[in-house]
Every structure is written in structure tokens, then in C-alpha cells.
XYZ file of C-alpha atoms in Angstrom:
445
model
C 157.003 -123.476 -102.781
C 154.812 -120.877 -100.907
C 156.238 -117.466 -102.008
C 154.672 -114.197 -100.990
C 155.796 -110.935 -102.997
C 155.103 -107.823 -101.094
C 154.618 -105.296 -103.426
C 152.577 -105.510 -106.758
C 153.937 -102.620 -108.901
C 156.126 -103.442 -112.021
C 158.937 -106.062 -110.516
C 156.766 -107.388 -108.223
C 153.674 -108.189 -110.190
C 156.196 -109.661 -112.924
C 157.910 -111.799 -110.576
C 154.668 -113.105 -108.762
C 153.168 -113.991 -112.186
C 156.175 -115.432 -113.367
C 156.581 -117.686 -110.328
C 153.377 -118.548 -110.299
C 153.423 -119.706 -113.849
C 156.414 -122.156 -112.764
C 154.009 -123.702 -110.431
C 154.625 -122.252 -107.043
C 151.913 -121.069 -104.732
C 152.239 -117.305 -104.729
C 150.540 -114.503 -102.885
C 150.971 -110.994 -104.067
C 150.446 -108.228 -101.279
C 149.766 -104.638 -101.821
C 148.181 -101.700 -99.855
C 146.580 -100.592 -103.009
C 142.948 -101.820 -102.521
C 141.874 -100.700 -106.235
C 145.093 -102.348 -107.519
C 144.561 -105.739 -105.787
C 140.797 -105.776 -106.289
C 141.603 -105.370 -110.178
C 144.419 -108.026 -110.147
C 142.037 -110.336 -108.463
C 139.752 -110.187 -111.700
C 143.103 -110.346 -114.031
C 143.472 -107.056 -114.553
C 147.293 -105.312 -114.167
C 147.268 -101.578 -114.040
C 150.378 -101.402 -116.314
C 150.654 -102.277 -119.925
C 152.978 -104.983 -120.226
C 153.087 -107.464 -123.352
C 151.374 -111.070 -122.103
C 151.207 -110.343 -118.584
C 147.446 -109.601 -118.439
C 147.265 -113.305 -120.082
C 149.485 -115.047 -117.872
C 148.127 -113.367 -114.690
C 144.429 -114.302 -115.711
C 145.765 -117.633 -116.576
C 147.249 -118.307 -112.979
C 144.643 -116.691 -110.985
C 142.473 -119.102 -112.489
C 144.760 -122.063 -111.770
C 144.808 -121.115 -108.016
C 148.457 -120.488 -108.006
C 148.459 -116.822 -107.409
C 146.314 -114.481 -105.237
C 146.457 -111.159 -104.036
C 145.946 -109.500 -100.518
C 146.006 -106.325 -98.840
C 146.867 -107.801 -95.490
C 150.833 -108.056 -94.753
C 150.036 -110.479 -91.743
C 148.350 -113.120 -94.250
C 151.481 -112.437 -96.834
C 154.048 -113.429 -93.791
C 151.778 -116.294 -92.580
C 151.802 -117.970 -95.859
C 155.466 -117.605 -97.331
C 158.144 -120.164 -96.944
C 160.260 -117.125 -99.164
C 158.969 -113.502 -98.715
C 160.001 -111.376 -101.562
C 160.556 -107.430 -100.899
C 159.543 -105.799 -104.069
C 158.189 -102.241 -103.185
C 159.514 -99.059 -104.872
C 162.984 -97.493 -103.457
C 161.851 -94.060 -104.833
C 164.725 -91.001 -104.870
C 164.825 -88.745 -102.215
C 165.851 -85.182 -102.658
C 169.660 -85.798 -102.479
C 169.132 -88.657 -105.485
C 169.699 -91.638 -102.780
C 167.130 -94.065 -102.521
C 164.531 -93.994 -100.233
C 164.307 -96.967 -98.085
C 161.445 -96.313 -96.049
C 158.807 -98.741 -97.802
C 161.653 -101.693 -97.557
C 162.255 -101.197 -93.822
C 158.480 -100.766 -93.010
C 157.940 -103.919 -95.034
C 161.243 -105.475 -92.653
C 159.361 -104.262 -89.462
C 156.469 -106.030 -90.447
C 157.986 -109.363 -91.222
C 159.239 -109.338 -88.009
C 155.993 -108.319 -86.153
C 154.077 -110.891 -87.613
C 156.538 -113.974 -88.828
C 155.851 -117.092 -86.472
C 158.118 -119.881 -88.491
C 161.467 -119.858 -90.319
C 161.692 -117.412 -93.307
C 163.739 -116.660 -96.204
C 163.377 -112.662 -97.011
C 164.321 -112.432 -100.585
C 165.322 -108.514 -101.402
C 163.963 -108.090 -105.081
C 163.807 -104.036 -104.990
C 166.848 -101.944 -106.410
C 168.702 -100.911 -102.813
C 171.904 -99.456 -102.010
C 175.023 -101.881 -100.837
C 174.160 -102.466 -97.439
C 170.577 -102.753 -97.453
C 170.022 -106.328 -96.881
C 172.020 -105.709 -93.585
C 169.540 -103.110 -92.431
C 166.370 -105.355 -93.244
C 167.958 -107.960 -91.245
C 168.820 -105.404 -88.418
C 164.927 -104.303 -88.348
C 163.422 -107.820 -88.681
C 165.707 -108.919 -85.413
C 164.613 -105.468 -83.520
C 160.797 -106.483 -83.743
C 161.641 -110.251 -83.103
C 163.542 -108.862 -79.989
C 160.523 -106.732 -78.766
C 158.278 -109.706 -78.845
C 160.683 -112.030 -77.234
C 160.867 -114.170 -79.971
C 163.867 -116.609 -81.473
C 162.870 -117.816 -85.181
C 165.417 -118.434 -87.523
C 165.349 -116.623 -90.686
C 168.033 -115.340 -93.699
C 167.832 -112.302 -96.000
C 168.982 -112.490 -99.496
C 169.510 -110.728 -102.282
C 167.791 -111.194 -105.775
C 167.807 -107.939 -107.912
C 165.670 -107.966 -111.096
C 166.786 -107.272 -114.374
C 163.243 -106.840 -116.426
C 163.437 -104.315 -119.248
C 159.971 -102.767 -119.659
C 158.038 -104.055 -123.014
C 159.927 -107.112 -122.390
C 159.448 -108.260 -118.750
C 157.586 -111.783 -119.158
C 159.866 -112.881 -121.785
C 163.330 -111.383 -119.183
C 161.330 -113.359 -116.338
C 160.719 -116.480 -117.587
C 163.999 -116.871 -120.134
C 166.572 -114.999 -117.959
C 169.914 -114.151 -119.104
C 171.070 -114.638 -115.693
C 169.485 -114.913 -111.945
C 171.748 -113.169 -109.464
C 171.546 -114.311 -105.608
C 173.462 -112.744 -103.134
C 173.549 -115.116 -99.587
C 175.233 -115.274 -96.732
C 174.470 -119.281 -96.037
C 173.909 -122.458 -97.924
C 170.377 -123.011 -96.788
C 169.384 -119.562 -98.626
C 171.170 -120.947 -101.441
C 169.251 -123.696 -101.799
C 165.885 -122.283 -101.292
C 166.816 -119.936 -104.237
C 167.739 -122.866 -106.233
C 164.568 -124.428 -105.598
C 162.463 -121.498 -106.278
C 164.157 -120.763 -109.949
C 164.709 -124.399 -110.876
C 161.954 -124.182 -113.341
C 164.127 -121.225 -115.163
C 167.487 -122.819 -114.839
C 167.195 -126.161 -116.552
C 168.946 -125.365 -120.124
C 172.091 -123.882 -118.734
C 173.357 -122.586 -115.204
C 172.310 -119.330 -115.053
C 172.364 -118.841 -111.671
C 175.102 -116.764 -110.209
C 175.712 -117.021 -106.386
C 177.994 -114.349 -104.614
C 177.902 -112.182 -101.491
C 175.103 -109.984 -100.731
C 176.926 -106.690 -100.958
C 178.543 -107.626 -104.357
C 174.495 -108.565 -105.464
C 173.122 -105.441 -104.299
C 176.208 -103.365 -106.445
C 175.652 -105.635 -109.309
C 172.139 -104.231 -110.041
C 173.176 -100.326 -109.848
C 176.402 -101.471 -111.783
C 174.815 -102.880 -114.803
C 172.254 -100.240 -115.015
C 174.840 -97.402 -114.684
C 176.996 -99.229 -117.409
C 173.886 -99.240 -120.094
C 173.107 -95.892 -118.683
C 176.771 -94.890 -119.629
C 176.656 -96.377 -123.079
C 173.828 -94.251 -123.988
C 175.197 -90.820 -122.648
C 178.342 -91.487 -124.311
C 176.711 -92.416 -127.910
C 174.673 -88.867 -127.352
C 178.023 -87.083 -126.659
C 179.259 -88.387 -129.645
C 176.361 -87.413 -131.805
C 176.830 -83.977 -130.461
C 180.464 -84.017 -132.006
C 179.160 -85.464 -135.127
C 176.629 -82.785 -135.541
C 179.035 -79.936 -135.099
C 181.778 -81.693 -137.452
C 179.410 -82.880 -140.340
C 179.778 -86.408 -139.692
C 176.665 -88.806 -139.432
C 176.541 -90.816 -136.254
C 174.623 -93.646 -137.822
C 177.570 -94.115 -139.810
C 179.505 -94.025 -136.648
C 177.488 -96.287 -134.739
C 177.957 -99.366 -137.271
C 181.626 -98.379 -137.446
C 182.210 -98.975 -133.817
C 179.197 -101.412 -133.056
C 181.113 -104.096 -135.767
C 183.874 -104.054 -132.956
C 182.811 -107.303 -130.771
C 184.613 -105.651 -127.607
C 182.257 -102.302 -128.021
C 179.189 -104.633 -129.573
C 175.647 -102.726 -131.127
C 173.620 -103.062 -128.363
C 172.824 -99.544 -126.241
C 174.482 -97.558 -128.881
C 171.793 -95.626 -130.490
C 171.795 -92.001 -130.529
C 168.695 -90.192 -129.456
C 166.894 -87.813 -126.875
C 168.145 -89.542 -123.598
C 167.333 -91.955 -121.583
C 164.060 -91.855 -119.410
C 161.855 -94.541 -116.951
C 161.782 -95.638 -113.879
C 165.393 -97.260 -113.614
C 168.196 -95.679 -115.084
C 167.786 -92.193 -113.953
C 167.290 -92.924 -110.852
C 169.904 -95.651 -110.547
C 172.823 -93.597 -112.022
C 171.949 -90.853 -109.049
C 171.375 -93.575 -106.003
C 174.841 -95.041 -107.299
C 176.844 -91.666 -107.336
C 174.991 -90.797 -103.849
C 176.303 -94.117 -102.482
C 179.750 -93.332 -103.749
C 179.355 -89.890 -102.145
C 178.275 -91.115 -98.837
C 181.631 -93.334 -99.006
C 183.831 -90.193 -99.545
C 184.451 -90.891 -103.356
C 183.218 -88.493 -106.014
C 181.708 -90.744 -108.897
C 183.048 -88.392 -111.921
C 181.785 -90.696 -114.560
C 178.233 -91.280 -113.079
C 177.902 -87.487 -112.652
C 178.484 -86.858 -116.431
C 176.403 -89.351 -117.453
C 173.644 -88.012 -115.622
C 174.613 -84.110 -116.627
C 174.997 -85.279 -120.280
C 171.553 -87.151 -120.001
C 169.867 -83.911 -118.740
C 171.420 -82.028 -121.864
C 170.590 -84.298 -124.352
C 166.842 -84.306 -123.191
C 166.600 -80.827 -124.325
C 168.029 -81.344 -127.711
C 164.861 -81.776 -129.459
C 163.497 -78.592 -128.177
C 166.475 -76.700 -129.239
C 166.210 -78.218 -132.686
C 162.764 -76.968 -133.200
C 163.787 -73.474 -131.524
C 166.614 -73.382 -134.177
C 164.298 -73.969 -137.141
C 161.550 -71.350 -136.130
C 164.268 -68.837 -135.181
C 163.360 -68.611 -131.758
C 159.554 -68.098 -132.403
C 157.665 -70.940 -131.023
C 154.824 -69.094 -129.713
C 151.587 -70.186 -131.546
C 153.453 -72.728 -133.322
C 151.328 -76.224 -133.566
C 153.815 -79.105 -132.989
C 152.922 -82.520 -133.444
C 154.760 -85.343 -131.155
C 154.920 -88.977 -131.937
C 155.825 -90.866 -129.262
C 154.791 -90.412 -125.431
C 156.209 -93.434 -123.498
C 160.176 -93.539 -122.380
C 160.592 -96.389 -124.832
C 158.175 -98.722 -126.825
C 155.964 -101.437 -125.699
C 155.315 -99.245 -122.277
C 152.961 -96.888 -121.020
C 155.814 -95.517 -118.404
C 156.080 -91.662 -119.058
C 158.551 -91.440 -115.586
C 161.359 -89.014 -116.785
C 160.415 -89.705 -120.421
C 162.456 -87.293 -123.229
C 158.843 -86.608 -124.231
C 157.867 -84.716 -121.055
C 161.074 -82.467 -121.223
C 159.901 -81.527 -124.743
C 156.539 -80.981 -124.075
C 156.906 -78.757 -121.004
C 159.227 -76.485 -122.915
C 156.837 -76.098 -125.695
C 154.039 -75.444 -123.947
C 156.051 -72.903 -121.488
C 157.256 -71.439 -125.194
C 153.517 -70.949 -125.954
C 153.168 -73.823 -128.608
C 150.201 -75.796 -129.249
C 151.458 -79.489 -128.731
C 149.089 -82.500 -130.732
C 150.382 -86.109 -129.302
C 150.025 -89.682 -130.265
C 151.124 -92.976 -128.472
C 149.856 -96.577 -128.930
C 149.787 -96.830 -124.756
C 150.828 -93.854 -122.997
C 148.073 -91.308 -124.339
C 145.754 -91.994 -120.864
C 148.763 -90.946 -118.781
C 149.686 -87.816 -121.261
C 146.269 -86.773 -120.490
C 146.401 -86.958 -117.069
C 149.436 -85.074 -116.588
C 148.873 -82.381 -118.716
C 145.211 -82.418 -118.091
C 145.365 -78.470 -117.021
C 147.033 -77.584 -120.239
C 144.567 -76.526 -122.689
C 147.248 -76.406 -125.253
C 148.027 -79.960 -125.330
C 145.937 -82.586 -126.470
C 146.155 -86.503 -127.494
C 144.985 -87.856 -130.477
C 143.731 -92.117 -131.624
C 145.355 -91.339 -134.800
C 149.058 -90.802 -135.564
C 148.275 -88.533 -138.751
C 145.248 -87.086 -136.718
C 147.763 -85.135 -134.728
C 149.942 -83.975 -137.628
C 146.752 -81.999 -138.934
C 147.618 -78.312 -139.047
C 151.342 -78.756 -137.454
C 154.267 -76.627 -138.420
C 156.577 -79.490 -137.434
C 156.638 -83.370 -136.505
C 158.768 -84.587 -133.667
C 159.244 -88.139 -133.458
C 160.225 -89.147 -129.986
C 159.536 -92.861 -129.304
C 160.439 -95.064 -132.180
C 156.917 -97.801 -131.691
C 157.253 -99.887 -134.653
C 154.564 -97.960 -136.986
C 156.191 -94.932 -136.749
C 159.307 -96.352 -138.624
C 157.750 -95.634 -142.280
C 155.438 -92.524 -142.359
C 153.124 -92.299 -145.256
C 155.230 -89.000 -146.257
C 152.762 -88.066 -148.715
C 149.833 -87.802 -146.131
C 151.988 -85.641 -143.739
C 152.901 -83.534 -146.532
C 149.199 -82.806 -147.376
C 147.980 -82.750 -143.440
C 150.884 -80.352 -142.109
C 150.925 -76.582 -142.298
C 155.035 -76.661 -142.694
C 157.074 -79.668 -143.592
C 159.538 -79.793 -140.818
C 160.386 -83.490 -139.285
C 162.680 -83.742 -136.008
C 163.526 -87.271 -136.108
C 164.254 -88.132 -132.519
C 165.604 -91.779 -133.091
C 167.337 -91.498 -136.677
C 164.992 -93.996 -138.452
C 163.193 -92.223 -140.837
C 164.299 -92.582 -144.472
C 165.862 -89.222 -145.356
C 165.921 -89.547 -148.977
C 162.111 -90.147 -148.773
C 161.337 -87.177 -146.494
C 163.577 -85.045 -148.584
C 161.631 -86.339 -151.999
C 158.059 -84.992 -150.113
C 159.705 -81.307 -149.571
C 160.163 -81.823 -145.983
C 163.222 -80.380 -144.072
C 164.775 -83.243 -142.144
C 166.649 -82.869 -138.880
C 168.108 -85.759 -136.683
C 170.375 -86.555 -133.704
C 174.256 -86.480 -134.787
C 173.276 -86.429 -138.507
C 173.674 -83.328 -141.000
C 170.055 -81.388 -141.210
C 168.790 -81.357 -145.086
C 165.956 -79.384 -146.646
C 163.748 -80.883 -149.529
C 162.796 -79.159 -152.589
């Protein structure tokens, strides 16, 4: 199948590469000429395990090509996938300007029947607006060309996106006609052999499914963080509570880890957008608003723990930070808890020394105007002379620290475990004060 993917950011690029790996002829389009030039050479501008290798292989096989021309992309396609960004507006709603711009250009340049697939995360009713935009352009041209609009939201987790695309749990498709279903079945046939993974539904239900999935996961995280805050105040240990409730099959262990709050490009934006959609339809989404409120508060907890440890005196303190990306296996710092912590520390006059396996370049760019912020290639180098070490992101090589080395390099022996992964007993044996999320604090010898 000849497929065009409009937007070569995260969702668009992973989708395009995955479809080309299955044998389709894929043309990815983006207006960023530098990005397209790099992609033609097999280099992605995002970090995602396995992406560059699969990208280069399929460029070499002539299954995958790139362009900056929307006209070329429309001409190439039997199926055209819209995967452009939907950034949040000031009121929290999704900004659909890029999606509708693409729809207008599709109507402007299409010359043969086409299936338009909306892959971008969009509010309920967006596919109707895409259809109207295309029809408007066709009417202006005096053309009568058949087309269909389908919804096919992505469920890609950063750090595991290639695996998620190549081995999906489910493939959600919202369609309005049998022809669209048949084309989508053909497109995803290589991913649907072992068992039926394709879920067909009406378009609006498909659009809402994506937002609902992210809202459900975000709700579990915020609820667990709320319970952690209760645990701290009552002397309970949230890690023991987690095991107790996770063993209930109705609850399970996924997404019930207490921490410094969720971040990234999806959960924060999608929770706000869904709440805004509810408001636009005359309904107050009380739980969604609470989820967002709890998460905003939780992102301040690491800074508050440091303030408590140093009696509010952080000016001149040196704080080491391990983990900058919002989660492991990505370089994405959008709405990351680390940014709230670092911003607060710098505002309080502290010095921040940070390490991350993938996000240091992004962090150096974000904080290039702050002389009290620095990144260090070695995680232990970042702790030299530090008054405290804060774990923000649970990259695997942070899990078992060399406490003896930390004790020798740090000025004061204070640990803030933002992910509840460090062995408390080992930290205490080496003389550290240990603080975590939803767990009793303890001080070593």
C-alpha cells in the first residue's frame, strides 16, 4: 500500500517506519527541512530505542522516503495519515490548527480517491471537521472526488514505541464505512496475524478512546501519589501498600508507583484537553481536574523535601540531580518533574549539577542562561561536593548506587529517592539521611 504520513515527529515517524518495515511504500512529510535532510540519511532527531536502525534499513530498501512537499505526499498516497502535533492552547484545549491545515491541503491537492487517517490525538468531533475542511477545498476547486476520514489513534509509550507499534496490544480504528475498514485491515494485516487486535468502532468513540486511556492511566498515578502523601503523614510505607493493593487482580501492579508526578507530551496535555472538551459540552470533569491538581502539587514535593531537610535555607547549596527526562529510555523533558525541581532550586539560589543518559543536551539548551546549572557525563561526577542527591528518573543504572563512593564525594550525606527504588538499609549503613515518596524518612549513623 502507498501510504503518506504527514508530520515526522514522534508518532508520525514511528508509524511511518513501522509501516515501511511491514513492506508498505511510505512517504513521510514534514515542513522542517533540516529534520527531513537528517531522516533521509537515516538519522532521527529523537531518541527512541531501535528507531534509527529500523529507519536506516528501510530507507536503504527504498520502502521509506521523506519530503517537505505536501503536494508530493498527497499525490503518493492511497492512504494518508495525519500525525501532526496538537499542542495545548492557553485554555487547555487541543490546538487543531496544524491538523486542519493538513486537511485543507489534502482537499487542495488530491486528485484520486483517498483514505484520510487521523493519527494525531484530537478531541471528539475532529474527524468531522477534517471532512468539512477537505470538502470545502474540493468545492472551491469544483471537484467531486470520493474520500473517507477514519480515526486511528496511537498508543505508543516513549521508550518502547517501536515494540508498541510492531507488537500492538490493540489497534483502534474509528470508521464510517466498510471501505475504510477494509483498507485499514489491509494496512495493519502484518501486525494482526497471531490474534485479532483490531477494534473497529464509530469515529467519535475512537477519538474518545485515546483520551480516555491516557486519563485512566494518569488517574492511577495521581491517586497513588495522593495515597503516598497520606502514608507520609500517618507513618505508613507506600511501597508496602502498593504490594498489598497490586495483588488484587482488579487493580494490578501497573501505574501504581508513587513518584514525583507524571510528565511528557501526552498525559498532561490530554488530561487538560479532555477536561476542556467536557467543559465545552457543559459538564465539569471533577475527577480529571483533581488528577491535574494532584499532579501539579506532586511535582513540587522533591523541592519541599529539600527545603525541609535544610530548614528552608537552600541558597548556595549544591544539589545533584540524577534523571532529567520525564521517564527512562527517552530524551523528552516536556513537563518533566525534573524541570519543576530545577526551576525551584535555581530560583532559591541553589547550584544544580545534573546527569542523565539521554537528556543532557536538551537540559543544557533549556538552562543555557543559568550559570548555576551544569550537566556532567558521569553520574558520580555530578555528585562531587553536593549537599544532597535527588533521584528524579529511574534509569536502570541509577538503581544500585555506589554508596561508599557517594559518601566520599558528597559534602553532606542526604538522599532524596523520588522513585522509591534505593535500598534504604544500605543507604543508612553508609551514614546517609534517606527520604522517599510516601515512606518514613530515616537517618544513618
